[in-house]
Amino acid sequence: MRVRKKPWAEPYIKEHQEYIVLDPQSYLGKWQDRFAKKQPLHVEIGTGKGQFIIQMAKKYPDVNFIGIELQESVIATALRSFLEDPTPNLQFVLTDGGDVNEFFTAHEIEKIYLNFSDPWPKTRHAKRRLTSPGFLKSYQDVLKTDGEIEFKTDNRGLFEYSLGSFNNYGMQFEYVSLDLHKSPEAEDNVETEYEQKFSPQGPIYKLVAKFNS
Ligand code: SAM
């Protein structure tokens, strides 16, 4: 979903470049330098306004998190929320996360989160879905051998497509829920902004999968 341009966003981002990266290629193999401590790296692609990744960074101080978002106005809002109470283990990146293998090196990442990714419902747009095989190849390049993808959505069509796409790619499923909020895992679940908005209308689907080594 496209968001209206916010005039304050660009100067705000430029002012806070210690927390947001605008030239991700220059950190190839050096992402740990952006953090106070070297620790496992988890990346969210399509981080939106940052609710999930900001809470995750607070909940798991022994993990370094990176939130990637394509839209300047959206990531500026995430950055502004984060700066209300910043933690040393979260960085944002303004870029297209589909190209992760252009700015992360092989096996650099432990986990990739895809939360409420745009569904691109038309068949002719299937290649744009962040769970389509072209993107899975990029994720495989940068994930550790036993690294995981965690995917949540409220969109049944996208979930079914993603199950098929991961399965056809030869991935191994670690966890599948057709109603996350009614499962025992709900207790540990960190909600995204879309999840909070849409869960009253129906179930939240979740899967966790890894590439076979
Ligand atoms: N993850 C958030 C949540 O669950 O509330 C936001 C979900 S919103 C439907 C999808 C977000 O992904 C949008 O902010 C969009 O700009 C972003 N996005 C879509 N494709 C992307 C890509 N290739 N790289 C980075 N961000 C992307």
PDB file of C-alpha atoms and ligand atoms in Angstrom:
ATOM      1  CA  MET A   1       0.000   0.000   0.000  1.00  0.00           C
ATOM      2  CA  ARG A   2       1.383   3.385  -1.043  1.00  0.00           C
ATOM      3  CA  VAL A   3       1.431   6.064   1.636  1.00  0.00           C
ATOM      4  CA  ARG A   4       1.254   9.807   0.986  1.00  0.00           C
ATOM      5  CA  LYS A   5       4.669  11.521   1.007  1.00  0.00           C
ATOM      6  CA  LYS A   6       5.404  13.226   4.345  1.00  0.00           C
ATOM      7  CA  PRO A   7       7.508  16.382   3.876  1.00  0.00           C
ATOM      8  CA  TRP A   8       9.283  15.903   7.238  1.00  0.00           C
ATOM      9  CA  ALA A   9      10.368  12.330   6.449  1.00  0.00           C
ATOM     10  CA  GLU A  10      13.447  12.909   4.273  1.00  0.00           C
ATOM     11  CA  PRO A  11      15.153  15.532   6.500  1.00  0.00           C
ATOM     12  CA  TYR A  12      14.271  13.492   9.599  1.00  0.00           C
ATOM     13  CA  ILE A  13      15.897  10.363   8.144  1.00  0.00           C
ATOM     14  CA  LYS A  14      18.993  12.296   7.057  1.00  0.00           C
ATOM     15  CA  GLU A  15      19.355  13.709  10.553  1.00  0.00           C
ATOM     16  CA  HIS A  16      19.310  10.261  12.206  1.00  0.00           C
ATOM     17  CA  GLN A  17      21.654   8.212  10.063  1.00  0.00           C
ATOM     18  CA  GLU A  18      23.185   6.537  13.091  1.00  0.00           C
ATOM     19  CA  TYR A  19      19.957   4.471  13.214  1.00  0.00           C
ATOM     20  CA  ILE A  20      19.034   4.206   9.534  1.00  0.00           C
ATOM     21  CA  VAL A  21      21.057   3.067   6.541  1.00  0.00           C
ATOM     22  CA  LEU A  22      20.458   4.612   3.110  1.00  0.00           C
ATOM     23  CA  ASP A  23      23.330   2.912   1.247  1.00  0.00           C
ATOM     24  CA  PRO A  24      23.011  -0.766   2.248  1.00  0.00           C
ATOM     25  CA  GLN A  25      25.593  -2.021  -0.299  1.00  0.00           C
ATOM     26  CA  SER A  26      28.317  -0.244   1.650  1.00  0.00           C
ATOM     27  CA  TYR A  27      27.614  -2.497   4.670  1.00  0.00           C
ATOM     28  CA  LEU A  28      28.068  -5.754   2.767  1.00  0.00           C
ATOM     29  CA  GLY A  29      29.723  -8.123   5.259  1.00  0.00           C
ATOM     30  CA  LYS A  30      29.930  -5.304   7.851  1.00  0.00           C
ATOM     31  CA  TRP A  31      26.433  -5.105   9.357  1.00  0.00           C
ATOM     32  CA  GLN A  32      27.638  -5.987  12.830  1.00  0.00           C
ATOM     33  CA  ASP A  33      29.624  -2.696  12.823  1.00  0.00           C
ATOM     34  CA  ARG A  34      26.286  -0.872  13.049  1.00  0.00           C
ATOM     35  CA  PHE A  35      25.568  -2.385  16.475  1.00  0.00           C
ATOM     36  CA  ALA A  36      26.977  -2.039  19.989  1.00  0.00           C
ATOM     37  CA  LYS A  37      27.574  -5.818  20.212  1.00  0.00           C
ATOM     38  CA  LYS A  38      28.161  -8.599  17.704  1.00  0.00           C
ATOM     39  CA  GLN A  39      25.208 -10.996  18.064  1.00  0.00           C
ATOM     40  CA  PRO A  40      22.800 -13.021  15.882  1.00  0.00           C
ATOM     41  CA  LEU A  41      21.130 -10.998  13.145  1.00  0.00           C
ATOM     42  CA  HIS A  42      17.363 -11.073  12.481  1.00  0.00           C
ATOM     43  CA  VAL A  43      15.872  -9.100   9.584  1.00  0.00           C
ATOM     44  CA  GLU A  44      12.283  -8.030   8.902  1.00  0.00           C
ATOM     45  CA  ILE A  45      11.411  -7.225   5.285  1.00  0.00           C
ATOM     46  CA  GLY A  46       8.510  -4.775   4.946  1.00  0.00           C
ATOM     47  CA  THR A  47       8.802  -3.475   8.490  1.00  0.00           C
ATOM     48  CA  GLY A  48       6.058  -0.862   8.032  1.00  0.00           C
ATOM     49  CA  LYS A  49       5.738   1.562  10.943  1.00  0.00           C
ATOM     50  CA  GLY A  50       8.024  -0.625  13.057  1.00  0.00           C
ATOM     51  CA  GLN A  51       5.743  -1.845  15.851  1.00  0.00           C
ATOM     52  CA  PHE A  52       6.909  -5.489  15.581  1.00  0.00           C
ATOM     53  CA  ILE A  53      10.644  -4.915  15.208  1.00  0.00           C
ATOM     54  CA  ILE A  54      10.805  -2.250  17.927  1.00  0.00           C
ATOM     55  CA  GLN A  55       9.082  -4.588  20.409  1.00  0.00           C
ATOM     56  CA  MET A  56      11.230  -7.534  19.331  1.00  0.00           C
ATOM     57  CA  ALA A  57      14.415  -5.507  19.909  1.00  0.00           C
ATOM     58  CA  LYS A  58      13.236  -4.714  23.444  1.00  0.00           C
ATOM     59  CA  LYS A  59      12.174  -8.295  24.150  1.00  0.00           C
ATOM     60  CA  TYR A  60      15.365  -9.905  22.783  1.00  0.00           C
ATOM     61  CA  PRO A  61      18.382  -7.721  23.686  1.00  0.00           C
ATOM     62  CA  ASP A  62      20.767 -10.568  22.692  1.00  0.00           C
ATOM     63  CA  VAL A  63      19.721 -10.333  19.046  1.00  0.00           C
ATOM     64  CA  ASN A  64      20.572  -7.577  16.545  1.00  0.00           C
ATOM     65  CA  PHE A  65      17.548  -6.598  14.458  1.00  0.00           C
ATOM     66  CA  ILE A  66      17.291  -4.854  11.095  1.00  0.00           C
ATOM     67  CA  GLY A  67      13.988  -3.499   9.792  1.00  0.00           C
ATOM     68  CA  ILE A  68      13.884  -3.005   6.008  1.00  0.00           C
ATOM     69  CA  GLU A  69      11.194  -0.846   4.430  1.00  0.00           C
ATOM     70  CA  LEU A  70      10.727   0.451   0.904  1.00  0.00           C
ATOM     71  CA  GLN A  71       8.701   3.585   1.621  1.00  0.00           C
ATOM     72  CA  GLU A  72      10.423   6.645   3.027  1.00  0.00           C
ATOM     73  CA  SER A  73       7.342   8.079   4.790  1.00  0.00           C
ATOM     74  CA  VAL A  74       6.600   4.732   6.445  1.00  0.00           C
ATOM     75  CA  ILE A  75      10.127   4.047   7.695  1.00  0.00           C
ATOM     76  CA  ALA A  76      10.401   7.635   8.953  1.00  0.00           C
ATOM     77  CA  THR A  77       7.379   6.917  11.189  1.00  0.00           C
ATOM     78  CA  ALA A  78       9.069   3.697  12.406  1.00  0.00           C
ATOM     79  CA  LEU A  79      12.266   5.603  13.133  1.00  0.00           C
ATOM     80  CA  ARG A  80      10.383   8.302  15.036  1.00  0.00           C
ATOM     81  CA  SER A  81       8.632   5.713  17.245  1.00  0.00           C
ATOM     82  CA  PHE A  82      11.934   3.920  17.857  1.00  0.00           C
ATOM     83  CA  LEU A  83      13.699   7.126  18.879  1.00  0.00           C
ATOM     84  CA  GLU A  84      11.185   7.697  21.685  1.00  0.00           C
ATOM     85  CA  ASP A  85      13.061   4.962  23.564  1.00  0.00           C
ATOM     86  CA  PRO A  86      15.938   3.607  21.431  1.00  0.00           C
ATOM     87  CA  THR A  87      17.748   0.312  22.012  1.00  0.00           C
ATOM     88  CA  PRO A  88      21.287  -0.430  20.729  1.00  0.00           C
ATOM     89  CA  ASN A  89      20.204  -3.596  18.873  1.00  0.00           C
ATOM     90  CA  LEU A  90      17.953  -2.166  16.137  1.00  0.00           C
ATOM     91  CA  GLN A  91      18.797  -0.526  12.828  1.00  0.00           C
ATOM     92  CA  PHE A  92      16.531   0.460   9.939  1.00  0.00           C
ATOM     93  CA  VAL A  93      17.287   0.278   6.227  1.00  0.00           C
ATOM     94  CA  LEU A  94      15.433   2.233   3.546  1.00  0.00           C
ATOM     95  CA  THR A  95      15.580  -0.036   0.510  1.00  0.00           C
ATOM     96  CA  ASP A  96      13.944  -2.868  -1.431  1.00  0.00           C
ATOM     97  CA  GLY A  97      14.249  -5.951   0.784  1.00  0.00           C
ATOM     98  CA  GLY A  98      13.672  -8.289  -2.144  1.00  0.00           C
ATOM     99  CA  ASP A  99      17.303  -7.684  -3.052  1.00  0.00           C
ATOM    100  CA  VAL A 100      18.740  -8.780   0.323  1.00  0.00           C
ATOM    101  CA  ASN A 101      21.450 -10.842  -1.374  1.00  0.00           C
ATOM    102  CA  GLU A 102      22.898  -7.643  -2.861  1.00  0.00           C
ATOM    103  CA  PHE A 103      23.755  -6.183   0.534  1.00  0.00           C
ATOM    104  CA  PHE A 104      24.096  -9.159   2.902  1.00  0.00           C
ATOM    105  CA  THR A 105      26.783 -11.799   2.469  1.00  0.00           C
ATOM    106  CA  ALA A 106      26.194 -15.556   2.449  1.00  0.00           C
ATOM    107  CA  HIS A 107      24.926 -17.011   5.731  1.00  0.00           C
ATOM    108  CA  GLU A 108      24.973 -13.657   7.549  1.00  0.00           C
ATOM    109  CA  ILE A 109      21.384 -13.803   8.850  1.00  0.00           C
ATOM    110  CA  GLU A 110      19.765 -16.176  11.369  1.00  0.00           C
ATOM    111  CA  LYS A 111      16.151 -15.283  10.728  1.00  0.00           C
ATOM    112  CA  ILE A 112      13.985 -13.369   8.239  1.00  0.00           C
ATOM    113  CA  TYR A 113      10.517 -12.134   9.208  1.00  0.00           C
ATOM    114  CA  LEU A 114       7.872 -11.445   6.584  1.00  0.00           C
ATOM    115  CA  ASN A 115       4.865  -9.917   8.315  1.00  0.00           C
ATOM    116  CA  PHE A 116       1.646  -9.161   6.449  1.00  0.00           C
ATOM    117  CA  SER A 117       3.490  -8.807   3.158  1.00  0.00           C
ATOM    118  CA  ASP A 118       1.549  -7.183   0.322  1.00  0.00           C
ATOM    119  CA  PRO A 119      -0.644  -9.975  -1.150  1.00  0.00           C
ATOM    120  CA  TRP A 120      -0.467  -8.992  -4.867  1.00  0.00           C
ATOM    121  CA  PRO A 121      -3.700 -10.991  -5.513  1.00  0.00           C
ATOM    122  CA  LYS A 122      -3.581 -10.914  -9.325  1.00  0.00           C
ATOM    123  CA  THR A 123      -1.910 -14.022 -10.777  1.00  0.00           C
ATOM    124  CA  ARG A 124       0.105 -11.901 -13.187  1.00  0.00           C
ATOM    125  CA  HIS A 125       1.685 -10.168 -10.160  1.00  0.00           C
ATOM    126  CA  ALA A 126       2.589 -13.401  -8.336  1.00  0.00           C
ATOM    127  CA  LYS A 127       6.318 -12.772  -8.868  1.00  0.00           C
ATOM    128  CA  ARG A 128       6.041  -9.635  -6.712  1.00  0.00           C
ATOM    129  CA  ARG A 129       4.902 -11.610  -3.646  1.00  0.00           C
ATOM    130  CA  LEU A 130       7.747 -11.691  -1.116  1.00  0.00           C
ATOM    131  CA  THR A 131       7.233 -15.456  -0.719  1.00  0.00           C
ATOM    132  CA  SER A 132       7.642 -16.225  -4.456  1.00  0.00           C
ATOM    133  CA  PRO A 133      10.557 -18.439  -5.595  1.00  0.00           C
ATOM    134  CA  GLY A 134      12.727 -15.576  -6.908  1.00  0.00           C
ATOM    135  CA  PHE A 135      12.759 -13.971  -3.449  1.00  0.00           C
ATOM    136  CA  LEU A 136      13.215 -17.340  -1.693  1.00  0.00           C
ATOM    137  CA  LYS A 137      16.469 -17.697  -3.634  1.00  0.00           C
ATOM    138  CA  SER A 138      17.694 -14.329  -2.252  1.00  0.00           C
ATOM    139  CA  TYR A 139      16.745 -15.338   1.302  1.00  0.00           C
ATOM    140  CA  GLN A 140      18.478 -18.713   0.918  1.00  0.00           C
ATOM    141  CA  ASP A 141      21.675 -16.929  -0.174  1.00  0.00           C
ATOM    142  CA  VAL A 142      21.881 -14.836   2.991  1.00  0.00           C
ATOM    143  CA  LEU A 143      20.399 -17.131   5.668  1.00  0.00           C
ATOM    144  CA  LYS A 144      22.568 -19.437   7.739  1.00  0.00           C
ATOM    145  CA  THR A 145      22.182 -23.126   6.837  1.00  0.00           C
ATOM    146  CA  ASP A 146      19.681 -23.690   9.657  1.00  0.00           C
ATOM    147  CA  GLY A 147      18.266 -20.137   9.432  1.00  0.00           C
ATOM    148  CA  GLU A 148      14.497 -19.642   9.410  1.00  0.00           C
ATOM    149  CA  ILE A 149      11.818 -17.636   7.667  1.00  0.00           C
ATOM    150  CA  GLU A 150       8.862 -16.631   9.843  1.00  0.00           C
ATOM    151  CA  PHE A 151       5.812 -15.512   7.916  1.00  0.00           C
ATOM    152  CA  LYS A 152       2.515 -14.151   9.282  1.00  0.00           C
ATOM    153  CA  THR A 153      -0.517 -12.923   7.389  1.00  0.00           C
ATOM    154  CA  ASP A 154      -4.268 -12.517   7.660  1.00  0.00           C
ATOM    155  CA  ASN A 155      -4.612 -13.192   3.924  1.00  0.00           C
ATOM    156  CA  ARG A 156      -5.697 -16.788   3.311  1.00  0.00           C
ATOM    157  CA  GLY A 157      -4.862 -16.665  -0.413  1.00  0.00           C
ATOM    158  CA  LEU A 158      -1.326 -15.411   0.221  1.00  0.00           C
ATOM    159  CA  PHE A 159      -0.845 -17.993   2.978  1.00  0.00           C
ATOM    160  CA  GLU A 160      -1.909 -20.876   0.739  1.00  0.00           C
ATOM    161  CA  TYR A 161       0.286 -19.570  -2.073  1.00  0.00           C
ATOM    162  CA  SER A 162       3.253 -19.290   0.342  1.00  0.00           C
ATOM    163  CA  LEU A 163       2.790 -22.831   1.698  1.00  0.00           C
ATOM    164  CA  GLY A 164       2.925 -24.102  -1.891  1.00  0.00           C
ATOM    165  CA  SER A 165       5.837 -21.871  -2.844  1.00  0.00           C
ATOM    166  CA  PHE A 166       7.953 -22.920   0.182  1.00  0.00           C
ATOM    167  CA  ASN A 167       7.049 -26.566  -0.335  1.00  0.00           C
ATOM    168  CA  ASN A 168       7.882 -26.499  -4.071  1.00  0.00           C
ATOM    169  CA  TYR A 169      11.211 -24.886  -3.200  1.00  0.00           C
ATOM    170  CA  GLY A 170      11.982 -27.909  -1.014  1.00  0.00           C
ATOM    171  CA  MET A 171      11.798 -26.048   2.299  1.00  0.00           C
ATOM    172  CA  GLN A 172      11.118 -27.803   5.565  1.00  0.00           C
ATOM    173  CA  PHE A 173       8.200 -26.590   7.705  1.00  0.00           C
ATOM    174  CA  GLU A 174       8.954 -26.131  11.395  1.00  0.00           C
ATOM    175  CA  TYR A 175       5.585 -24.694  12.379  1.00  0.00           C
ATOM    176  CA  VAL A 176       2.241 -23.997  10.695  1.00  0.00           C
ATOM    177  CA  SER A 177      -0.788 -22.394  12.363  1.00  0.00           C
ATOM    178  CA  LEU A 178      -4.132 -21.614  10.804  1.00  0.00           C
ATOM    179  CA  ASP A 179      -5.135 -19.563  13.851  1.00  0.00           C
ATOM    180  CA  LEU A 180      -2.093 -18.229  15.653  1.00  0.00           C
ATOM    181  CA  HIS A 181      -4.041 -16.240  18.248  1.00  0.00           C
ATOM    182  CA  LYS A 182      -5.876 -19.376  19.428  1.00  0.00           C
ATOM    183  CA  SER A 183      -2.690 -21.486  19.570  1.00  0.00           C
ATOM    184  CA  PRO A 184      -0.366 -21.946  22.591  1.00  0.00           C
ATOM    185  CA  GLU A 185       2.279 -19.871  20.722  1.00  0.00           C
ATOM    186  CA  ALA A 186       0.013 -16.819  21.020  1.00  0.00           C
ATOM    187  CA  GLU A 187       1.473 -16.162  24.469  1.00  0.00           C
ATOM    188  CA  ASP A 188       4.893 -15.402  22.994  1.00  0.00           C
ATOM    189  CA  ASN A 189       3.614 -13.640  19.894  1.00  0.00           C
ATOM    190  CA  VAL A 190       4.658 -10.051  19.204  1.00  0.00           C
ATOM    191  CA  GLU A 191       1.941  -8.314  17.210  1.00  0.00           C
ATOM    192  CA  THR A 192       2.522  -6.133  14.160  1.00  0.00           C
ATOM    193  CA  GLU A 193       0.399  -3.072  13.428  1.00  0.00           C
ATOM    194  CA  TYR A 194      -1.501  -4.919  10.649  1.00  0.00           C
ATOM    195  CA  GLU A 195      -2.016  -7.904  12.938  1.00  0.00           C
ATOM    196  CA  GLN A 196      -3.597  -5.701  15.607  1.00  0.00           C
ATOM    197  CA  LYS A 197      -5.815  -4.059  13.044  1.00  0.00           C
ATOM    198  CA  PHE A 198      -6.977  -7.165  11.182  1.00  0.00           C
ATOM    199  CA  SER A 199      -7.037  -9.970  13.778  1.00  0.00           C
ATOM    200  CA  PRO A 200     -10.532  -9.007  15.048  1.00  0.00           C
ATOM    201  CA  GLN A 201     -11.815  -9.785  11.525  1.00  0.00           C
ATOM    202  CA  GLY A 202     -10.439 -13.330  11.222  1.00  0.00           C
ATOM    203  CA  PRO A 203      -7.573 -15.737  11.916  1.00  0.00           C
ATOM    204  CA  ILE A 204      -3.886 -14.930  11.671  1.00  0.00           C
ATOM    205  CA  TYR A 205      -1.884 -17.534   9.769  1.00  0.00           C
ATOM    206  CA  LYS A 206       1.748 -18.269  10.574  1.00  0.00           C
ATOM    207  CA  LEU A 207       4.446 -20.514   9.235  1.00  0.00           C
ATOM    208  CA  VAL A 208       8.090 -21.039  10.102  1.00  0.00           C
ATOM    209  CA  ALA A 209      10.279 -22.818   7.566  1.00  0.00           C
ATOM    210  CA  LYS A 210      13.918 -23.450   6.770  1.00  0.00           C
ATOM    211  CA  PHE A 211      15.860 -24.354   3.665  1.00  0.00           C
ATOM    212  CA  ASN A 212      17.095 -27.921   3.578  1.00  0.00           C
ATOM    213  CA  SER A 213      20.861 -27.926   3.730  1.00  0.00           C
TER     214      SER A 213
HETATM  215  N1  SAM B   1       4.906  -5.555   8.461  1.00  0.00           N
HETATM  216  C1  SAM B   1       4.003  -4.480   8.783  1.00  0.00           C
HETATM  217  C2  SAM B   1       2.843  -5.018   9.573  1.00  0.00           C
HETATM  218  O1  SAM B   1       2.670  -6.235   9.643  1.00  0.00           O
HETATM  219  O2  SAM B   1       2.086  -4.216  10.146  1.00  0.00           O
HETATM  220  C3  SAM B   1       3.533  -3.731   7.523  1.00  0.00           C
HETATM  221  C4  SAM B   1       2.685  -4.529   6.574  1.00  0.00           C
HETATM  222  S1  SAM B   1       2.297  -3.636   5.072  1.00  0.00           S
HETATM  223  C5  SAM B   1       0.953  -4.510   4.420  1.00  0.00           C
HETATM  224  C6  SAM B   1       3.608  -4.137   3.997  1.00  0.00           C
HETATM  225  C7  SAM B   1       4.821  -3.231   4.072  1.00  0.00           C
HETATM  226  O3  SAM B   1       5.874  -3.822   3.335  1.00  0.00           O
HETATM  227  C8  SAM B   1       4.588  -1.846   3.462  1.00  0.00           C
HETATM  228  O4  SAM B   1       5.017  -0.859   4.372  1.00  0.00           O
HETATM  229  C9  SAM B   1       5.451  -1.863   2.189  1.00  0.00           C
HETATM  230  O5  SAM B   1       5.956  -0.595   1.847  1.00  0.00           O
HETATM  231  C10 SAM B   1       6.542  -2.823   2.587  1.00  0.00           C
HETATM  232  N2  SAM B   1       7.197  -3.511   1.463  1.00  0.00           N
HETATM  233  C11 SAM B   1       6.595  -4.119   0.422  1.00  0.00           C
HETATM  234  N3  SAM B   1       7.501  -4.662  -0.407  1.00  0.00           N
HETATM  235  C12 SAM B   1       8.711  -4.400   0.133  1.00  0.00           C
HETATM  236  C13 SAM B   1      10.039  -4.690  -0.255  1.00  0.00           C
HETATM  237  N4  SAM B   1      10.305  -5.367  -1.377  1.00  0.00           N
HETATM  238  N5  SAM B   1      11.056  -4.259   0.535  1.00  0.00           N
HETATM  239  C14 SAM B   1      10.793  -3.551   1.662  1.00  0.00           C
HETATM  240  N6  SAM B   1       9.547  -3.239   2.075  1.00  0.00           N
HETATM  241  C15 SAM B   1       8.528  -3.658   1.334  1.00  0.00           C
END
